Tab-separated table of C-alpha atoms in Angstrom:
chain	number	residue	atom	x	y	z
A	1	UNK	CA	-57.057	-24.711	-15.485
A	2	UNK	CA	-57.488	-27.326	-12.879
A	3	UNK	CA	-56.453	-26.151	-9.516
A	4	UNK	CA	-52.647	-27.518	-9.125
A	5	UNK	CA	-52.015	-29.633	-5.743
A	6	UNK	CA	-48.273	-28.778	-5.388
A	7	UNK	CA	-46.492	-25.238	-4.053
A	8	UNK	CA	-42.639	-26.174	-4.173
A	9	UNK	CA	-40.321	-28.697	-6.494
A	10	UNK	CA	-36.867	-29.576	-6.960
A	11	UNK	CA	-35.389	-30.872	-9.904
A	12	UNK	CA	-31.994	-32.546	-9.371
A	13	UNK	CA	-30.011	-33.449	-12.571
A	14	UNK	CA	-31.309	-30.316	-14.440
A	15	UNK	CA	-30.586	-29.177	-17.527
A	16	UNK	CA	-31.925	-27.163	-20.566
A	17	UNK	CA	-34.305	-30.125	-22.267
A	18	UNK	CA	-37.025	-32.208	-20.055
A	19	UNK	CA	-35.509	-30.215	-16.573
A	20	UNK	CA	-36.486	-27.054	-18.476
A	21	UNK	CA	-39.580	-27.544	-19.896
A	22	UNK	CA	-40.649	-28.956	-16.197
A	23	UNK	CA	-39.279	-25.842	-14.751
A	24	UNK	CA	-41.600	-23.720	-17.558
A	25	UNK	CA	-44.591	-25.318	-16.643
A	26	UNK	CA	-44.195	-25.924	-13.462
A	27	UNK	CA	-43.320	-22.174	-12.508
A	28	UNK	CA	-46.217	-20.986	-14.585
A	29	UNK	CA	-48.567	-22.847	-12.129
A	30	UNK	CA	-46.917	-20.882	-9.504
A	31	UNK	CA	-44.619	-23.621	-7.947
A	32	UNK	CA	-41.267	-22.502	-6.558
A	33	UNK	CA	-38.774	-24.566	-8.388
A	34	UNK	CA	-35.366	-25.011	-7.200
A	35	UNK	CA	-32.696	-27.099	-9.959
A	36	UNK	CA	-30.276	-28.856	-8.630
A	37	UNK	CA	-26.983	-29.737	-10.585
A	38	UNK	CA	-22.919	-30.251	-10.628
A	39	UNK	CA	-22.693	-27.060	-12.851
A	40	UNK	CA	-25.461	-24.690	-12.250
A	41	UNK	CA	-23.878	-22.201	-14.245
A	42	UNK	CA	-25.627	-23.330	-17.402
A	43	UNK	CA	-28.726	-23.087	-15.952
A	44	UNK	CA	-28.124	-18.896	-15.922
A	45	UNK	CA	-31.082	-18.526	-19.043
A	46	UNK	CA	-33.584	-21.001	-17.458
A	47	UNK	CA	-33.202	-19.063	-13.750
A	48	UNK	CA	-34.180	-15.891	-15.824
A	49	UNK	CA	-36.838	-17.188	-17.627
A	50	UNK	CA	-38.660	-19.251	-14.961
A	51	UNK	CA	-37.117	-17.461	-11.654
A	52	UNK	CA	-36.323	-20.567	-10.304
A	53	UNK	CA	-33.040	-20.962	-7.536
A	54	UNK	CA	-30.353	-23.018	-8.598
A	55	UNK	CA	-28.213	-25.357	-6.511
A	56	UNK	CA	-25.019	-26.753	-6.860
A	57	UNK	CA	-24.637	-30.905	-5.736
A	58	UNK	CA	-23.161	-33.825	-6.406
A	59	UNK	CA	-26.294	-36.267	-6.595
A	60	UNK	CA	-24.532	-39.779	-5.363
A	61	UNK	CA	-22.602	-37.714	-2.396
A	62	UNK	CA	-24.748	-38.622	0.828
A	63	UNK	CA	-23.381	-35.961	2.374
A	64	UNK	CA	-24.423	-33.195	-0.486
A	65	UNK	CA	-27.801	-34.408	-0.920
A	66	UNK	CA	-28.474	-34.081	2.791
A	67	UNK	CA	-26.845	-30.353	2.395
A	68	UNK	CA	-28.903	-30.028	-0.700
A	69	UNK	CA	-32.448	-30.336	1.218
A	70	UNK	CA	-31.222	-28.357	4.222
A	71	UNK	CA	-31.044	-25.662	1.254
A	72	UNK	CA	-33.679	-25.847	-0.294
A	73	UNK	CA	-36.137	-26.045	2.739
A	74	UNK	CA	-34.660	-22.777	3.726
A	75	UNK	CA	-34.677	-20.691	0.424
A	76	UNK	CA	-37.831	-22.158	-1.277
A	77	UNK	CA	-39.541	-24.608	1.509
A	78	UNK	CA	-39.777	-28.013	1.626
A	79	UNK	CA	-40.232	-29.164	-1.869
A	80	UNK	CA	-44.001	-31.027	-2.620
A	81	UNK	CA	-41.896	-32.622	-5.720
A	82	UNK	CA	-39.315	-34.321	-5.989
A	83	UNK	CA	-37.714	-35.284	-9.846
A	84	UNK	CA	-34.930	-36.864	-10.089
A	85	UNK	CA	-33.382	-36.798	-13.941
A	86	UNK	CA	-29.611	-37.247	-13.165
A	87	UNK	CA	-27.744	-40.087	-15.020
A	88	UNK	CA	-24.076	-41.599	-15.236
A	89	UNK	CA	-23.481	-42.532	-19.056
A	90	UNK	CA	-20.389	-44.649	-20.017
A	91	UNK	CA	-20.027	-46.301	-23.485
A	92	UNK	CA	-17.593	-48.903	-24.219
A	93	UNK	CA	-16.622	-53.258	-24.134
A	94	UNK	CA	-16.820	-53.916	-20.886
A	95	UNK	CA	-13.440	-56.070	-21.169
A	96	UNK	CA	-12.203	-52.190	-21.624
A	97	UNK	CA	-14.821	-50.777	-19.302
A	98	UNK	CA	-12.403	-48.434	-16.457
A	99	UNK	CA	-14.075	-50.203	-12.789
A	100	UNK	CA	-14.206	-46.461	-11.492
A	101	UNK	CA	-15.691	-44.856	-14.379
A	102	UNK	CA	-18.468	-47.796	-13.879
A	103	UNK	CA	-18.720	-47.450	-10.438
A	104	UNK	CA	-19.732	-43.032	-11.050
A	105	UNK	CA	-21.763	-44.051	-13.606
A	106	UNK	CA	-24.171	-46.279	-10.990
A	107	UNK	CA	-23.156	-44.146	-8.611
A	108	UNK	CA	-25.306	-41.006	-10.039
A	109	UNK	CA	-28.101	-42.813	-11.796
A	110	UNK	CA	-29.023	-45.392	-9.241
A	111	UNK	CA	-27.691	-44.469	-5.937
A	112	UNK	CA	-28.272	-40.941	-6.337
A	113	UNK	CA	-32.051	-41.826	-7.308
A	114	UNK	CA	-31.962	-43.508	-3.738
A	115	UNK	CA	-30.230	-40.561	-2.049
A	116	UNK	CA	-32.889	-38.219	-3.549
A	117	UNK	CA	-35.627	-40.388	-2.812
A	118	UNK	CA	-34.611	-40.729	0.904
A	119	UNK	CA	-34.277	-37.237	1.484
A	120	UNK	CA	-37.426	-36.559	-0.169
A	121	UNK	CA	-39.801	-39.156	1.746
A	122	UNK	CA	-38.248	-37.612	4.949
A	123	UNK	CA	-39.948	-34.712	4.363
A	124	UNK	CA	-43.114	-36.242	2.739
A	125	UNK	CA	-44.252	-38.813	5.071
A	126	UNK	CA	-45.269	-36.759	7.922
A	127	UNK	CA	-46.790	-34.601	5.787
A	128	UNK	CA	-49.051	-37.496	4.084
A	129	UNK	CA	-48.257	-36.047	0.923
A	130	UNK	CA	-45.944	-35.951	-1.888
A	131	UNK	CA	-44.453	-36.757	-5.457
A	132	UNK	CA	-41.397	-37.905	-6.410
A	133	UNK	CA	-40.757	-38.905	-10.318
A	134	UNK	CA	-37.876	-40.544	-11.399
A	135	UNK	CA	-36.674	-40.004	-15.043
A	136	UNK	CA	-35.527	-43.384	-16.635
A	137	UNK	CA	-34.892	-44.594	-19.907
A	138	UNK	CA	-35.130	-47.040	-22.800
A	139	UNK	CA	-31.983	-48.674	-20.837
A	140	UNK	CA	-34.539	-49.246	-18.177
A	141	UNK	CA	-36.140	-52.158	-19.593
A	142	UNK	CA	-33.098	-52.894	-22.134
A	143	UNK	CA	-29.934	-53.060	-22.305
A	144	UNK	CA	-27.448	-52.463	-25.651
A	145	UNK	CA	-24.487	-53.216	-26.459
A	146	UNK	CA	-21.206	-51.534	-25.079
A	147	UNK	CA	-24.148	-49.660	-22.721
A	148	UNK	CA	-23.859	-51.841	-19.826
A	149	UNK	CA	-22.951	-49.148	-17.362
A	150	UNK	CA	-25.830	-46.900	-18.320
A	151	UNK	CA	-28.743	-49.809	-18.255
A	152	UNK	CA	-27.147	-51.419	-14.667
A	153	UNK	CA	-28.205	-47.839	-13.043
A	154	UNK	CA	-31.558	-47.319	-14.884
A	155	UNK	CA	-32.653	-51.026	-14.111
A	156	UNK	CA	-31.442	-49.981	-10.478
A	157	UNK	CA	-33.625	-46.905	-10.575
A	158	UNK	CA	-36.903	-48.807	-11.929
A	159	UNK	CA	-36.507	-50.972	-9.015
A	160	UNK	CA	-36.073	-48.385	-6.700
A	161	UNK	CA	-39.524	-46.622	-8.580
A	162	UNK	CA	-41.046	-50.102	-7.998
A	163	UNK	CA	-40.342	-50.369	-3.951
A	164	UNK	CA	-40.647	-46.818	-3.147
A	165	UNK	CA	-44.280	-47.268	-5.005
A	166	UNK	CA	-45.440	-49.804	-3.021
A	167	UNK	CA	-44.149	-48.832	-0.041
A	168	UNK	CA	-44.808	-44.872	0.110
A	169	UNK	CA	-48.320	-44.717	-1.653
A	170	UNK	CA	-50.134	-46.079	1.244
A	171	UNK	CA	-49.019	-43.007	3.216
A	172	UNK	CA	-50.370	-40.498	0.401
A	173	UNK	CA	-47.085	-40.416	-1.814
A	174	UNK	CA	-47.243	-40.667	-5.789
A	175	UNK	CA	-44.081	-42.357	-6.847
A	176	UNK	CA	-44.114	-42.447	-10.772
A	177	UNK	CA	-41.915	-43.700	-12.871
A	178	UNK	CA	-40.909	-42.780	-16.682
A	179	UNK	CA	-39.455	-44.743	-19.469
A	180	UNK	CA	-38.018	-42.187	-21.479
A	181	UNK	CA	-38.235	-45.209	-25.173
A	182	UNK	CA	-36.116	-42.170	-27.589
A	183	UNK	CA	-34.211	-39.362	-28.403
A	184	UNK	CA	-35.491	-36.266	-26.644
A	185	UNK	CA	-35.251	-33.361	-29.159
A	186	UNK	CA	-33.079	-30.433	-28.738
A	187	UNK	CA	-31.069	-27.835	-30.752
A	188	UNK	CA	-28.205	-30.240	-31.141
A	189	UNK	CA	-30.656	-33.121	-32.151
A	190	UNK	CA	-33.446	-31.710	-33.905
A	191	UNK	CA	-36.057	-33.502	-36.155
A	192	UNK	CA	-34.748	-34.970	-39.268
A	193	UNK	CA	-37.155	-33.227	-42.384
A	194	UNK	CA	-38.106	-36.285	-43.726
A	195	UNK	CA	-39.320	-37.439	-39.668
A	196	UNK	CA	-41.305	-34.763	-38.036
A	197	UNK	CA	-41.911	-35.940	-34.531
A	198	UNK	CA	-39.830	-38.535	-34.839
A	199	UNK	CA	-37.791	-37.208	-31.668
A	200	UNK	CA	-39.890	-36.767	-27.832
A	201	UNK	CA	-40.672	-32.982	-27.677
A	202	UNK	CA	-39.290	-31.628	-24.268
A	203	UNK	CA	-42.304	-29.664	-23.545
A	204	UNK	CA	-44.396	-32.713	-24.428
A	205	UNK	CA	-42.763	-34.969	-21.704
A	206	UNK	CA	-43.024	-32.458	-19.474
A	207	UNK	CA	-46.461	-32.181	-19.783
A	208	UNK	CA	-46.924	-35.757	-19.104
A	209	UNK	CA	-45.453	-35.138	-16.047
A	210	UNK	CA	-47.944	-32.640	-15.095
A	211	UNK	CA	-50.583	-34.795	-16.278
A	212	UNK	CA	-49.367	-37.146	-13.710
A	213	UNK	CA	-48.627	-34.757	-10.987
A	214	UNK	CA	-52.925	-34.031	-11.361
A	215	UNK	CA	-54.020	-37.848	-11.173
A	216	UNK	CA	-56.066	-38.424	-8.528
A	217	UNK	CA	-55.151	-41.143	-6.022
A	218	UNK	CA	-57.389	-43.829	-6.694
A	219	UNK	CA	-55.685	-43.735	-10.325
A	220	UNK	CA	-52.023	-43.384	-9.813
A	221	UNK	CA	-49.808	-44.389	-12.600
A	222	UNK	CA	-46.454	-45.824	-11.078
A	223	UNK	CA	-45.334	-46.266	-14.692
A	224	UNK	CA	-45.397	-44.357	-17.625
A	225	UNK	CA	-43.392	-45.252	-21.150
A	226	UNK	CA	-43.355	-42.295	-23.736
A	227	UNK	CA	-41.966	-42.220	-26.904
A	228	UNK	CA	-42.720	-40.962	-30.343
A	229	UNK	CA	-45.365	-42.029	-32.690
A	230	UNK	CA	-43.354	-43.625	-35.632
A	231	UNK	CA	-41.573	-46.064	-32.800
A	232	UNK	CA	-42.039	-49.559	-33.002
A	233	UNK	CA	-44.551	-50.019	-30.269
């Protein structure tokens, strides 16, 4: 196995599917991981398994995700990565759309994106060193019908991808990217029969993450689109 270049991560917006496959492999490499959520008491069975340290946040509260860091620096050290795979989801016309439900729904897939980011290149830039992956969707490059909410904060969060790229590779940080095109499999969502593969395997995703995470510098992807092989490419 190739040497791995990173010691500590934090996940913020985790849950059991891509959060916990990342937290698997990751922790098998030897990284402390730390997850970060609004409920961490789901995340009981994934602590167990991967003895990762769970903290509880509100992602698009300035104030929390400034707490959030002060935490983890002190329990697991200054995290190497940085993923960020919270998102706001609303559904609906948006003549009938509720303003505040809108505004949360930005508010924790866009401005919490920036929050994270922030708090993470803090850290990174004096070190010269660093990842930080941001978890988007196929909202990020479209947007449906009676989704507006949900594609405003992933276009939001490309962007961000896009200037935090540009701006924080030159000082030795990866910023990547990751269009998420398709249903992510789970026990609630599992293949159809007649479709195997038709859904993104966790563990698969997560692995493209790692595969990132190893690039050398001189090939960094800042974008990556994944989805499964009978989509429409």
């Amino acid at each position: 196995m190739v040497e791995f270049p990173y010691r500590s991560a934090l996940i913020v917006g985790a849950g059991s599917g891509i959060s916990g496959s990342l937290a698997r492999k990751l922790s098998e490499r030897g990284v402390k991981v730390g997850l970060a959520a609004r409920n961490i008491g789901k995340l009981g069975p994934l602590l167990d398994e991967t003895g990762a340290k769970a903290f509880a946040t509100d992602a698009a509260q300035p104030a929390a995700v400034s707490a959030l860091f002060e935490r983890v620096d002190a329990e697991i050290g200054e995290p190497d990565i940085v993923i960020y795979n919270a998102s706001g989801r609303v559904r609906g016309p948006i003549a009938d759309l509720d303003p505040a439900d809108v505004e949360q729904a930005i508010a924790t897939s866009a401005f919490g994106g920036f929050l994270v980011t922030q708090q993470a290149a803090k850290r990174m830039i004096p070190r010269g060193r660093g990842a930080i992956l941001l978890t988007g969707a196929t909202a990020s490059i479209k947007g449906y019908a009676q989704s507006a909410p949900f594609a405003m904060g992933k276009f939001a969060l490309r962007g961000l991808a896009q200037s935090a790229a540009r701006e924080l590779g030159p000082l030795g940080i990866h910023v990547a990217h990751f269009i998420i095109d398709g249903a992510v499999r789970s026990a609630t969502r599992p293949d159809r029969e007649d479709k195997p593969d038709g859904t993104l395997s966790p563990d698969a995703i997560a692995q493209s993450y790692i595969d990132v995470l190893l690039q050398h510098r001189s090939a960094w992807s800042q974008e990556v689109e994944l989805r499964p092989w009978t989509e429409n490419f």
